[in-house]
Amino acid sequence: MVLEEIFNAVWFILPAWIGNMLACTFGGGKPIDGGRTFVDGYPILGKGKTIRGLAVGVLSAIIVASLQSAARYTFNPIIFGFLMGLGAMLGDMVKSFFKRRLNIQSGRPLPVFDQLDFVAGALVMYYLFGPHVLDNFYPLSWTTIATIVILTPAAHLSLNVLGYKLGLKDVWW
Ligand code: CTP
Ligand code: MG
């Protein structure tokens, strides 16, 4: 069933989605790179990657996974939430690192990568560490992965446009 596939995909990726969203909403303050520049003279990560954002992203993913496991248990929520939240934040940071190397300033768009960085990070983390730290690790089907990859930019874009229209965001991307 298509709806069931969509539900499975959303259910799996939800901690990363919410973690990323709340990191963007409640992030700010001290930058992770300490304001330092790389050998090329550009910021290492830039002022958009902050310690508070990182902490909010990881903690909120753990909270979301905990709420989910109360409804339907799949994984240890602390371990799974930590993997997904940290993976999402690292994926976002790796993308920012490469954006700065391309001399794209913080906050300027890099389409596709901006939308999928955190999903890629969360999935890489899940496959790298999940088999070792989760009791009931299972590989995702290709259809679930494809569904996540298609739904994420769509959901991301809709929410951003909504936030922009509501005056919560300065840019629509
Ligand atoms: N944010 C944060 N800490 C993080 C991730 C995000 O504080 N680890 C906050 C920042 O306020 C950031 C906003 O969320 O400006 C939007 O995040 P994002 O779009 O990922 O960063 P950009 O500012 O667009 O920077 P970049 O060009 O590096 O993607
Ligand atoms: Mg951005």
Coordinates of N, CA and C and ligand atoms in Angstrom, one line a residue:
M1 N 0.8 -1.2 0.0 CA 0.0 0.0 0.0 C 0.9 1.3 0.0
V2 N 0.5 2.2 -0.8 CA 1.3 3.4 -0.9 C 1.2 4.2 0.4
L3 N 0.1 4.3 1.0 CA -0.1 5.1 2.2 C 0.8 4.5 3.3
E4 N 0.8 3.1 3.4 CA 1.5 2.5 4.4 C 3.0 2.7 4.2
E5 N 3.5 2.7 2.9 CA 4.9 3.0 2.6 C 5.3 4.4 3.1
I6 N 4.3 5.4 2.8 CA 4.6 6.8 3.2 C 4.7 6.9 4.7
F7 N 3.7 6.2 5.4 CA 3.7 6.2 6.8 C 5.0 5.6 7.4
N8 N 5.5 4.5 6.9 CA 6.7 3.9 7.3 C 7.9 4.8 7.2
A9 N 8.0 5.4 6.0 CA 9.1 6.3 5.7 C 9.1 7.5 6.6
V10 N 7.9 8.1 6.8 CA 7.8 9.3 7.7 C 8.1 8.9 9.1
W11 N 7.6 7.8 9.5 CA 7.8 7.3 10.9 C 9.3 7.1 11.2
F12 N 10.0 6.5 10.3 CA 11.4 6.3 10.5 C 12.2 7.5 10.5
I13 N 12.0 8.5 9.6 CA 12.8 9.6 9.5 C 12.4 10.8 10.4
L14 N 11.3 10.6 11.1 CA 10.7 11.7 11.9 C 11.7 12.3 12.9
P15 N 12.4 11.5 13.7 CA 13.4 12.2 14.7 C 14.4 13.1 14.0
A16 N 14.9 12.7 12.8 CA 15.8 13.5 12.0 C 15.1 14.8 11.5
W17 N 13.9 14.6 11.0 CA 13.1 15.8 10.5 C 12.9 16.8 11.6
I18 N 12.4 16.4 12.7 CA 12.1 17.3 13.8 C 13.3 17.9 14.4
G19 N 14.3 17.0 14.5 CA 15.6 17.5 15.1 C 16.2 18.6 14.2
N20 N 16.2 18.4 12.9 CA 16.7 19.4 12.0 C 15.9 20.7 12.1
M21 N 14.6 20.5 12.1 CA 13.7 21.7 12.1 C 13.9 22.5 13.4
L22 N 13.9 21.8 14.6 CA 14.1 22.6 15.8 C 15.5 23.2 16.0
A23 N 16.5 22.5 15.4 CA 17.8 23.1 15.4 C 17.8 24.4 14.7
C24 N 17.1 24.5 13.6 CA 17.0 25.7 12.8 C 16.2 26.8 13.5
T25 N 15.1 26.3 14.2 CA 14.3 27.3 14.9 C 14.9 27.8 16.2
F26 N 15.6 26.9 16.9 CA 16.1 27.3 18.3 C 17.6 27.4 18.3
G27 N 18.3 27.2 17.1 CA 19.7 27.4 17.1 C 20.1 28.8 17.3
G28 N 21.4 29.1 17.3 CA 21.9 30.4 17.4 C 23.0 30.4 18.5
G29 N 23.7 31.6 18.6 CA 24.7 31.7 19.7 C 26.1 31.3 19.2
K30 N 26.8 30.7 20.1 CA 28.2 30.4 19.8 C 28.4 29.4 18.6
P31 N 29.1 29.8 17.6 CA 29.3 28.9 16.4 C 30.2 27.7 16.8
I32 N 30.0 26.5 16.2 CA 30.7 25.3 16.5 C 32.2 25.5 16.1
D33 N 32.4 26.2 15.0 CA 33.8 26.4 14.6 C 34.5 27.6 15.3
G34 N 33.8 28.2 16.3 CA 34.4 29.2 17.1 C 34.7 30.5 16.3
G35 N 34.1 30.6 15.1 CA 34.4 31.7 14.2 C 35.7 31.7 13.5
R36 N 36.3 30.5 13.5 CA 37.6 30.3 12.8 C 37.4 30.1 11.3
T37 N 38.5 30.4 10.6 CA 38.5 30.2 9.2 C 39.4 29.0 8.9
F38 N 39.2 28.4 7.7 CA 39.9 27.3 7.2 C 41.2 27.8 6.5
V39 N 42.0 26.9 6.0 CA 43.3 27.3 5.3 C 43.0 28.2 4.1
D40 N 41.8 28.0 3.5 CA 41.4 28.8 2.3 C 40.9 30.2 2.7
G41 N 40.9 30.5 4.0 CA 40.5 31.9 4.4 C 39.0 32.0 4.6
Y42 N 38.2 31.0 4.2 CA 36.8 31.1 4.4 C 36.4 30.4 5.7
P43 N 35.3 30.7 6.3 CA 34.9 30.1 7.6 C 34.9 28.5 7.5
I44 N 35.2 27.9 8.6 CA 35.3 26.4 8.5 C 33.8 25.9 8.3
L45 N 32.9 26.3 9.1 CA 31.5 25.9 9.0 C 30.6 27.1 8.8
G46 N 31.0 28.2 9.4 CA 30.1 29.4 9.3 C 29.3 29.6 10.5
K47 N 28.7 30.8 10.6 CA 28.0 31.2 11.8 C 26.6 30.5 11.9
G48 N 26.2 29.8 10.9 CA 24.9 29.1 10.9 C 24.9 27.8 11.6
K49 N 26.1 27.3 12.0 CA 26.2 26.0 12.7 C 26.7 26.3 14.1
T50 N 25.7 26.2 15.0 CA 26.0 26.6 16.4 C 25.9 25.4 17.4
I51 N 26.5 25.6 18.5 CA 26.5 24.6 19.6 C 25.1 24.3 20.1
R52 N 24.3 25.4 20.2 CA 23.0 25.2 20.7 C 22.1 24.5 19.7
G53 N 22.3 24.8 18.4 CA 21.6 24.1 17.3 C 21.9 22.7 17.4
L54 N 23.1 22.3 17.5 CA 23.6 20.9 17.6 C 22.9 20.2 18.7
A55 N 22.9 20.8 19.9 CA 22.4 20.2 21.1 C 20.9 20.1 20.9
V56 N 20.2 21.1 20.4 CA 18.7 21.0 20.3 C 18.4 19.9 19.3
G57 N 19.2 19.8 18.2 CA 18.9 18.8 17.2 C 19.0 17.4 17.7
V58 N 20.0 17.1 18.5 CA 20.2 15.8 19.0 C 19.2 15.5 20.1
L59 N 19.0 16.4 21.0 CA 18.0 16.2 22.1 C 16.6 16.0 21.6
S60 N 16.2 16.9 20.7 CA 14.8 16.8 20.2 C 14.6 15.5 19.4
A61 N 15.6 15.0 18.7 CA 15.5 13.7 18.1 C 15.3 12.6 19.1
I62 N 16.0 12.6 20.2 CA 15.8 11.6 21.3 C 14.4 11.7 21.8
I63 N 13.9 12.9 22.0 CA 12.5 13.1 22.6 C 11.5 12.6 21.6
V64 N 11.7 12.9 20.3 CA 10.7 12.4 19.3 C 10.7 10.9 19.3
A65 N 11.9 10.3 19.3 CA 12.0 8.8 19.3 C 11.4 8.2 20.5
S66 N 11.5 8.9 21.6 CA 10.9 8.4 22.9 C 9.4 8.4 22.8
L67 N 8.8 9.5 22.3 CA 7.4 9.6 22.1 C 6.9 8.5 21.1
Q68 N 7.7 8.4 20.0 CA 7.3 7.3 19.1 C 7.3 5.9 19.7
S69 N 8.3 5.7 20.5 CA 8.4 4.3 21.0 C 7.3 4.0 22.0
A70 N 6.7 5.1 22.6 CA 5.6 4.9 23.5 C 4.4 4.5 22.7
A71 N 4.3 4.9 21.4 CA 3.2 4.6 20.6 C 3.4 3.2 19.9
R72 N 4.6 3.0 19.4 CA 4.9 1.8 18.7 C 6.4 1.6 18.8
Y73 N 6.8 0.6 19.6 CA 8.2 0.3 19.8 C 8.9 -0.3 18.6
T74 N 10.0 0.3 18.2 CA 10.8 -0.3 17.2 C 12.3 -0.4 17.7
F75 N 12.8 0.7 18.2 CA 14.2 0.7 18.6 C 14.3 1.3 20.0
N76 N 15.4 1.0 20.7 CA 15.7 1.8 21.9 C 15.7 3.2 21.5
P77 N 14.8 4.0 22.1 CA 14.6 5.4 21.6 C 15.8 6.3 21.9
I78 N 16.5 6.1 23.0 CA 17.6 6.9 23.3 C 18.7 6.7 22.2
I79 N 19.0 5.4 22.0 CA 20.1 5.1 21.0 C 19.7 5.5 19.6
F80 N 18.5 5.2 19.2 CA 18.0 5.5 17.9 C 17.9 7.0 17.7
G81 N 17.3 7.7 18.7 CA 17.2 9.2 18.6 C 18.5 9.8 18.5
F82 N 19.5 9.3 19.3 CA 20.8 9.9 19.3 C 21.5 9.7 17.9
L83 N 21.4 8.5 17.4 CA 21.9 8.2 16.1 C 21.4 9.2 15.0
M84 N 20.0 9.3 15.0 CA 19.3 10.0 13.9 C 19.6 11.5 14.1
G85 N 19.6 12.0 15.4 CA 19.8 13.4 15.6 C 21.2 13.8 15.3
L86 N 22.1 13.1 15.9 CA 23.5 13.4 15.6 C 23.9 13.3 14.1
G87 N 23.3 12.2 13.5 CA 23.6 12.0 12.1 C 23.0 13.2 11.3
A88 N 21.9 13.6 11.6 CA 21.3 14.8 10.9 C 22.1 16.0 11.1
M89 N 22.6 16.3 12.3 CA 23.4 17.5 12.5 C 24.8 17.4 11.8
L90 N 25.4 16.2 11.8 CA 26.7 16.0 11.2 C 26.5 16.1 9.7
G91 N 25.4 15.6 9.1 CA 25.2 15.7 7.7 C 25.1 17.2 7.3
D92 N 24.4 17.9 8.1 CA 24.2 19.4 7.9 C 25.6 20.1 8.0
M93 N 26.4 19.7 8.9 CA 27.7 20.3 9.1 C 28.6 20.0 8.0
V94 N 28.6 18.8 7.5 CA 29.5 18.4 6.4 C 29.1 19.2 5.2
K95 N 27.8 19.3 5.0 CA 27.4 20.1 3.8 C 27.8 21.5 3.9
S96 N 27.7 22.1 5.1 CA 28.2 23.5 5.3 C 29.7 23.6 5.1
F97 N 30.4 22.6 5.5 CA 31.9 22.7 5.3 C 32.1 22.8 3.8
F98 N 31.5 22.0 3.0 CA 31.7 22.0 1.6 C 31.2 23.3 0.9
K99 N 30.0 23.8 1.5 CA 29.5 25.1 1.0 C 30.5 26.2 1.2
R100 N 31.2 26.2 2.3 CA 32.2 27.3 2.6 C 33.4 27.1 1.7
R101 N 33.8 25.9 1.4 CA 34.9 25.7 0.5 C 34.6 26.2 -0.9
L102 N 33.3 26.1 -1.3 CA 32.8 26.7 -2.6 C 32.5 28.1 -2.5
N103 N 32.9 28.8 -1.4 CA 32.7 30.2 -1.2 C 31.2 30.6 -1.3
I104 N 30.3 29.7 -0.8 CA 28.9 30.0 -0.7 C 28.7 30.5 0.8
Q105 N 28.3 31.7 1.0 CA 28.1 32.2 2.3 C 27.0 31.6 3.1
S106 N 27.2 31.6 4.4 CA 26.2 31.0 5.3 C 24.8 31.6 5.0
G107 N 23.8 30.7 4.9 CA 22.5 31.1 4.6 C 22.1 31.2 3.1
R108 N 23.2 31.2 2.3 CA 22.9 31.2 0.8 C 22.6 29.8 0.4
P109 N 21.7 29.6 -0.6 CA 21.2 28.2 -0.9 C 22.2 27.4 -1.7
L110 N 22.1 26.1 -1.5 CA 22.8 25.1 -2.3 C 21.7 24.0 -2.5
P111 N 20.8 24.2 -3.5 CA 19.7 23.4 -3.7 C 20.0 21.9 -3.7
V112 N 19.1 21.1 -3.3 CA 19.1 19.7 -3.1 C 20.0 19.3 -1.9
F113 N 21.2 19.8 -1.9 CA 22.1 19.5 -0.7 C 21.5 20.1 0.6
D114 N 21.0 21.3 0.5 CA 20.4 21.9 1.7 C 19.2 21.1 2.2
Q115 N 18.5 20.5 1.3 CA 17.3 19.8 1.7 C 17.6 18.3 2.1
L116 N 18.6 17.7 1.6 CA 18.8 16.3 1.9 C 20.0 16.0 2.8
D117 N 20.8 17.1 3.1 CA 22.0 16.8 4.0 C 21.7 16.1 5.3
F118 N 20.7 16.5 6.0 CA 20.4 15.9 7.3 C 19.9 14.4 7.2
V119 N 19.1 14.2 6.1 CA 18.6 12.8 5.8 C 19.8 11.9 5.5
A120 N 20.6 12.4 4.6 CA 21.8 11.6 4.3 C 22.6 11.3 5.5
G121 N 22.8 12.3 6.4 CA 23.6 12.1 7.6 C 23.0 11.1 8.5
A122 N 21.7 11.2 8.7 CA 21.0 10.3 9.6 C 21.0 8.9 9.1
L123 N 20.8 8.7 7.8 CA 20.8 7.3 7.2 C 22.2 6.7 7.2
V124 N 23.3 7.5 7.0 CA 24.6 7.0 7.0 C 24.9 6.5 8.5
M125 N 24.5 7.4 9.4 CA 24.7 7.0 10.8 C 24.0 5.7 11.2
Y126 N 22.7 5.6 10.7 CA 21.9 4.4 11.0 C 22.6 3.2 10.5
Y127 N 23.1 3.2 9.2 CA 23.7 2.0 8.6 C 25.1 1.8 9.2
L128 N 25.9 2.8 9.6 CA 27.2 2.6 10.1 C 27.2 2.0 11.5
F129 N 26.3 2.6 12.4 CA 26.4 2.2 13.8 C 25.2 1.4 14.2
G130 N 24.1 1.6 13.5 CA 22.8 0.8 13.9 C 23.1 -0.7 14.1
P131 N 23.8 -1.4 13.2 CA 23.9 -2.8 13.4 C 24.7 -3.2 14.6
H132 N 25.5 -2.2 15.1 CA 26.3 -2.5 16.3 C 25.6 -2.1 17.6
V133 N 24.7 -1.1 17.6 CA 24.2 -0.6 18.8 C 22.7 -0.7 19.0
L134 N 22.0 -1.2 17.9 CA 20.6 -1.4 18.0 C 20.3 -2.9 18.1
D135 N 19.4 -3.3 19.0 CA 19.1 -4.7 19.1 C 18.4 -5.2 17.9
N136 N 17.5 -4.4 17.3 CA 16.7 -4.8 16.2 C 16.9 -4.0 15.0
F137 N 18.2 -3.8 14.6 CA 18.5 -3.1 13.4 C 17.9 -3.9 12.2
Y138 N 17.4 -3.1 11.3 CA 16.9 -3.7 10.0 C 17.3 -2.8 8.9
P139 N 17.7 -3.3 7.7 CA 17.9 -2.5 6.6 C 16.6 -1.9 6.0
L140 N 16.6 -0.7 5.5 CA 15.4 -0.2 4.9 C 15.3 -0.7 3.5
S141 N 14.0 -0.8 3.1 CA 13.8 -1.2 1.7 C 14.2 0.0 0.8
W142 N 14.5 -0.3 -0.5 CA 14.8 0.8 -1.4 C 13.6 1.7 -1.6
T143 N 12.4 1.2 -1.5 CA 11.2 2.0 -1.6 C 11.1 3.0 -0.5
T144 N 11.4 2.5 0.7 CA 11.4 3.4 1.9 C 12.4 4.6 1.7
I145 N 13.6 4.2 1.3 CA 14.7 5.2 1.1 C 14.2 6.2 0.0
A146 N 13.7 5.7 -1.1 CA 13.2 6.6 -2.1 C 12.1 7.5 -1.7
T147 N 11.2 6.9 -0.9 CA 10.1 7.7 -0.3 C 10.6 8.9 0.5
I148 N 11.6 8.5 1.4 CA 12.2 9.6 2.3 C 12.8 10.6 1.4
V149 N 13.6 10.2 0.4 CA 14.3 11.2 -0.4 C 13.4 12.1 -1.2
I150 N 12.2 11.6 -1.6 CA 11.2 12.4 -2.3 C 10.4 13.3 -1.4
L151 N 10.0 12.7 -0.3 CA 9.1 13.4 0.6 C 9.9 14.6 1.4
T152 N 11.2 14.3 1.7 CA 11.9 15.3 2.5 C 11.9 16.7 1.9
P153 N 12.4 16.8 0.6 CA 12.5 18.2 0.0 C 11.1 18.8 -0.1
A154 N 10.1 17.9 -0.4 CA 8.7 18.4 -0.6 C 8.2 19.0 0.7
A155 N 8.4 18.2 1.8 CA 7.9 18.7 3.1 C 8.7 19.9 3.6
H156 N 10.0 19.9 3.3 CA 10.9 21.0 3.7 C 10.5 22.3 3.0
L157 N 10.3 22.1 1.7 CA 9.9 23.3 0.9 C 8.6 23.9 1.3
S158 N 7.6 23.0 1.5 CA 6.3 23.4 1.9 C 6.3 24.2 3.2
L159 N 7.1 23.6 4.2 CA 7.2 24.2 5.5 C 7.9 25.6 5.4
N160 N 8.9 25.6 4.6 CA 9.7 26.9 4.5 C 8.9 28.0 3.9
V161 N 8.1 27.6 2.8 CA 7.3 28.6 2.2 C 6.2 29.1 3.2
L162 N 5.7 28.1 3.9 CA 4.7 28.5 5.0 C 5.3 29.4 6.0
G163 N 6.5 29.1 6.5 CA 7.2 29.9 7.5 C 7.5 31.3 7.0
Y164 N 7.8 31.3 5.7 CA 8.1 32.6 5.0 C 6.9 33.5 4.9
K165 N 5.8 32.8 4.5 CA 4.5 33.5 4.4 C 4.0 34.0 5.7
L166 N 4.3 33.3 6.7 CA 3.8 33.6 8.1 C 4.8 34.6 8.7
G167 N 5.9 35.0 8.0 CA 6.8 35.9 8.5 C 7.8 35.4 9.6
L168 N 7.9 34.0 9.7 CA 8.8 33.4 10.6 C 10.2 33.2 10.1
K169 N 10.3 33.2 8.7 CA 11.6 33.1 8.1 C 11.8 34.2 7.1
D170 N 13.1 34.6 6.9 CA 13.4 35.7 6.1 C 13.5 35.3 4.6
V171 N 13.8 34.0 4.3 CA 13.9 33.5 3.0 C 13.0 32.3 2.8
W172 N 12.6 32.1 1.5 CA 11.6 31.0 1.3 C 12.2 29.6 1.2
W173 N 13.6 29.5 1.2 CA 14.2 28.2 1.0 C 14.7 27.7 2.4
Ligands
CTP1 N1 21.3 26.3 13.1 C1 22.1 26.3 14.3 N2 22.9 25.2 14.5 C2 23.0 24.1 13.6 C3 22.1 24.1 12.5 C4 21.3 25.2 12.3 O1 22.1 27.2 15.0 N3 23.8 23.1 13.9 C5 20.4 27.5 12.9 C6 21.2 28.7 12.5 O2 20.6 29.8 13.1 C7 21.1 28.7 11.0 C8 19.6 28.2 10.8 O3 19.5 27.2 11.9 O4 21.2 30.0 10.5 C9 19.4 27.5 9.5 O5 20.2 26.4 9.4 P1 20.8 26.0 8.0 O6 19.9 26.3 6.9 O7 21.3 24.6 8.1 O8 22.1 26.9 8.0 P2 22.5 28.2 7.1 O9 22.5 29.4 8.0 O10 21.7 28.3 5.9 O11 24.0 27.9 6.8 P3 24.6 27.0 5.6 O12 24.8 28.0 4.5 O13 25.9 26.6 6.2 O14 23.7 25.9 5.3
MG2 MG 20.5 27.0 4.9

